[in-house]
Amino acid sequence: VAIKIAEKRQELRKQELIHKEMREEAALLLVELEDEDFKLLLEKRYLKGKDWREIREEMHYSERWVFKLHDLALAAFEEILKKKKKECS
């Protein structure tokens, strides 16, 4: 049982490291977004883990606009990812 617990802890640490690296990579890519609202929204949601209510209140936007902005921001972020992928191949 102790070995299984140790293995699970090791796997959890590994997953935490992967998650941290992915967040750092995403933060670097967010800098490339031209729209400041896109950057701010994605940072608040995915890097700071804020819920939609917090984001809405902090940005002073309606719920509908926050979700629309989120869709637009993700599309812009996806374009950056595609561009990076092309550069690496």
Coordinates of N, CA and C in Angstrom, one line a residue:
V1 N 0.8 -1.2 0.0 CA 0.0 0.0 0.0 C 0.9 1.3 0.0
A2 N 1.9 1.3 0.8 CA 2.8 2.4 0.9 C 3.5 2.7 -0.5
I3 N 3.8 1.6 -1.2 CA 4.4 1.8 -2.5 C 3.4 2.4 -3.5
K4 N 2.2 2.0 -3.5 CA 1.2 2.6 -4.3 C 1.0 4.0 -4.0
I5 N 1.0 4.4 -2.8 CA 0.8 5.8 -2.4 C 2.0 6.6 -2.9
A6 N 3.2 6.1 -2.8 CA 4.4 6.8 -3.3 C 4.3 7.0 -4.8
E7 N 3.9 5.9 -5.5 CA 3.7 6.0 -6.9 C 2.7 7.0 -7.3
K8 N 1.6 7.1 -6.6 CA 0.5 8.1 -6.9 C 1.1 9.5 -6.7
R9 N 1.8 9.7 -5.6 CA 2.4 11.0 -5.3 C 3.4 11.4 -6.4
Q10 N 4.2 10.5 -6.8 CA 5.1 10.8 -7.9 C 4.4 11.1 -9.2
E11 N 3.3 10.4 -9.5 CA 2.6 10.7 -10.7 C 1.9 12.1 -10.6
L12 N 1.4 12.4 -9.4 CA 0.8 13.7 -9.2 C 1.8 14.8 -9.4
R13 N 3.0 14.6 -8.8 CA 4.0 15.7 -9.0 C 4.4 15.8 -10.5
K14 N 4.4 14.7 -11.2 CA 4.7 14.8 -12.6 C 3.6 15.6 -13.4
Q15 N 2.4 15.3 -13.0 CA 1.3 16.0 -13.7 C 1.3 17.5 -13.3
E16 N 1.6 17.8 -12.1 CA 1.7 19.2 -11.7 C 2.8 19.9 -12.4
L17 N 3.9 19.3 -12.7 CA 5.0 19.9 -13.4 C 4.6 20.1 -14.9
I18 N 3.9 19.1 -15.5 CA 3.4 19.3 -16.8 C 2.4 20.5 -16.9
H19 N 1.5 20.5 -15.9 CA 0.5 21.6 -15.9 C 1.2 23.0 -15.8
K20 N 2.2 23.0 -14.9 CA 2.9 24.3 -14.7 C 3.6 24.7 -16.0
E21 N 4.3 23.8 -16.7 CA 4.9 24.1 -17.9 C 4.0 24.5 -19.0
M22 N 2.8 23.9 -19.1 CA 1.8 24.3 -20.1 C 1.3 25.7 -19.8
R23 N 1.1 26.0 -18.5 CA 0.6 27.4 -18.1 C 1.7 28.4 -18.5
E24 N 3.0 28.1 -18.3 CA 4.0 29.0 -18.6 C 4.1 29.2 -20.1
E25 N 3.9 28.2 -20.9 CA 3.9 28.3 -22.4 C 2.7 29.1 -22.8
A26 N 1.6 28.9 -22.2 CA 0.4 29.7 -22.6 C 0.6 31.1 -22.3
A27 N 1.2 31.4 -21.1 CA 1.4 32.8 -20.8 C 2.3 33.5 -21.8
L28 N 3.3 32.8 -22.3 CA 4.2 33.4 -23.3 C 3.4 33.6 -24.6
L29 N 2.5 32.8 -25.0 CA 1.7 32.9 -26.2 C 0.7 34.1 -26.0
L30 N 0.1 34.2 -24.8 CA -0.8 35.3 -24.6 C -0.2 36.7 -24.9
V31 N 1.0 36.8 -24.6 CA 1.7 38.1 -24.9 C 1.6 38.5 -26.3
E32 N 1.5 37.5 -27.2 CA 1.4 37.8 -28.6 C 0.0 38.2 -29.1
L33 N -1.0 38.1 -28.3 CA -2.3 38.6 -28.6 C -2.3 40.1 -28.7
E34 N -2.8 40.6 -29.8 CA -2.8 42.1 -30.0 C -3.9 42.8 -29.1
D35 N -5.0 42.2 -29.0 CA -6.1 42.8 -28.2 C -5.9 42.6 -26.7
E36 N -5.8 43.7 -26.0 CA -5.6 43.7 -24.6 C -6.7 43.0 -23.8
D37 N -8.0 43.2 -24.2 CA -9.1 42.5 -23.6 C -9.0 41.0 -23.7
F38 N -8.5 40.5 -24.9 CA -8.3 39.1 -25.1 C -7.3 38.6 -24.1
K39 N -6.2 39.3 -24.0 CA -5.1 38.9 -23.1 C -5.6 38.8 -21.7
L40 N -6.3 39.9 -21.3 CA -6.8 40.0 -19.9 C -7.8 38.9 -19.5
L41 N -8.7 38.7 -20.4 CA -9.8 37.6 -20.2 C -9.1 36.3 -20.1
L42 N -8.3 35.9 -21.0 CA -7.7 34.6 -21.0 C -6.8 34.4 -19.8
E43 N -6.1 35.4 -19.5 CA -5.2 35.3 -18.3 C -6.0 35.1 -17.0
K44 N -7.1 35.9 -16.9 CA -7.9 35.8 -15.7 C -8.5 34.4 -15.6
R45 N -9.0 33.9 -16.7 CA -9.7 32.6 -16.7 C -8.8 31.4 -16.6
Y46 N -7.7 31.4 -17.4 CA -6.9 30.2 -17.5 C -5.6 30.2 -16.7
L47 N -5.1 31.4 -16.4 CA -3.8 31.4 -15.6 C -4.1 31.7 -14.1
K48 N -5.2 32.5 -13.9 CA -5.5 32.9 -12.5 C -6.7 32.1 -12.0
G49 N -7.3 31.3 -12.9 CA -8.4 30.4 -12.4 C -9.7 31.1 -11.9
K50 N -9.9 32.3 -12.4 CA -11.1 33.1 -11.9 C -12.4 32.5 -12.6
D51 N -13.5 32.6 -11.9 CA -14.7 32.2 -12.5 C -15.3 33.3 -13.3
W52 N -16.4 33.0 -14.1 CA -17.0 33.9 -15.0 C -17.5 35.2 -14.3
R53 N -18.1 35.0 -13.1 CA -18.7 36.1 -12.4 C -17.6 37.1 -12.0
E54 N -16.4 36.6 -11.5 CA -15.3 37.4 -11.1 C -14.8 38.2 -12.3
I55 N -14.7 37.5 -13.4 CA -14.1 38.1 -14.7 C -15.1 39.2 -15.1
R56 N -16.4 38.9 -15.1 CA -17.4 39.8 -15.5 C -17.4 41.1 -14.7
E57 N -17.3 40.9 -13.4 CA -17.3 42.1 -12.5 C -16.0 42.9 -12.6
E58 N -14.9 42.2 -12.7 CA -13.6 42.9 -12.8 C -13.4 43.7 -14.1
M59 N -14.0 43.1 -15.2 CA -13.9 43.8 -16.5 C -15.0 44.7 -16.8
H60 N -16.0 44.7 -15.9 CA -17.2 45.5 -16.1 C -18.0 45.3 -17.4
Y61 N -18.1 44.0 -17.7 CA -18.8 43.6 -19.0 C -20.0 42.7 -18.6
S62 N -21.0 42.6 -19.5 CA -22.1 41.7 -19.3 C -21.7 40.3 -19.5
E63 N -22.5 39.4 -19.0 CA -22.2 37.9 -19.1 C -22.1 37.6 -20.6
R64 N -23.1 38.1 -21.4 CA -23.1 37.8 -22.8 C -21.8 38.3 -23.5
W65 N -21.4 39.5 -23.1 CA -20.2 40.0 -23.8 C -18.9 39.3 -23.4
V66 N -18.8 38.9 -22.1 CA -17.7 38.1 -21.7 C -17.6 36.8 -22.4
F67 N -18.7 36.1 -22.7 CA -18.6 34.9 -23.4 C -18.3 35.1 -24.9
K68 N -18.8 36.2 -25.4 CA -18.5 36.5 -26.8 C -17.0 36.8 -26.9
L69 N -16.5 37.6 -26.0 CA -15.1 38.0 -26.0 C -14.2 36.8 -25.8
H70 N -14.7 35.8 -25.0 CA -14.0 34.6 -24.8 C -13.8 33.8 -26.1
D71 N -14.9 33.7 -26.8 CA -14.9 33.0 -28.1 C -13.9 33.7 -29.1
L72 N -14.0 35.0 -29.1 CA -13.1 35.8 -30.0 C -11.6 35.6 -29.6
A73 N -11.4 35.6 -28.3 CA -10.0 35.5 -27.7 C -9.5 34.1 -28.0
L74 N -10.3 33.1 -27.9 CA -9.8 31.7 -28.2 C -9.5 31.6 -29.7
A75 N -10.3 32.2 -30.5 CA -10.0 32.1 -32.0 C -8.7 32.8 -32.3
A76 N -8.5 33.9 -31.7 CA -7.2 34.6 -31.9 C -6.0 33.8 -31.3
F77 N -6.2 33.2 -30.2 CA -5.2 32.4 -29.6 C -4.9 31.2 -30.5
E78 N -5.9 30.6 -31.0 CA -5.7 29.4 -31.9 C -4.9 29.8 -33.1
E79 N -5.1 31.0 -33.7 CA -4.4 31.5 -34.8 C -2.9 31.6 -34.4
I80 N -2.6 32.1 -33.3 CA -1.2 32.2 -32.8 C -0.6 30.8 -32.7
L81 N -1.3 29.8 -32.2 CA -0.8 28.5 -32.1 C -0.6 27.9 -33.5
K82 N -1.4 28.1 -34.4 CA -1.2 27.6 -35.8 C 0.0 28.3 -36.4
K83 N 0.2 29.6 -36.2 CA 1.4 30.3 -36.7 C 2.7 29.7 -36.1
K84 N 2.6 29.4 -34.8 CA 3.8 28.9 -34.1 C 4.1 27.5 -34.6
K85 N 3.0 26.7 -34.9 CA 3.2 25.3 -35.3 C 3.9 25.3 -36.7
K86 N 3.5 26.3 -37.6 CA 4.1 26.4 -38.9 C 5.5 26.8 -38.8
E87 N 5.8 27.7 -37.9 CA 7.2 28.2 -37.7 C 8.1 27.0 -37.2
C88 N 7.6 26.1 -36.5 CA 8.4 25.0 -35.9 C 8.5 23.8 -36.9
S89 N 7.7 23.8 -38.0 CA 7.8 22.7 -38.9 C 8.6 23.0 -40.1

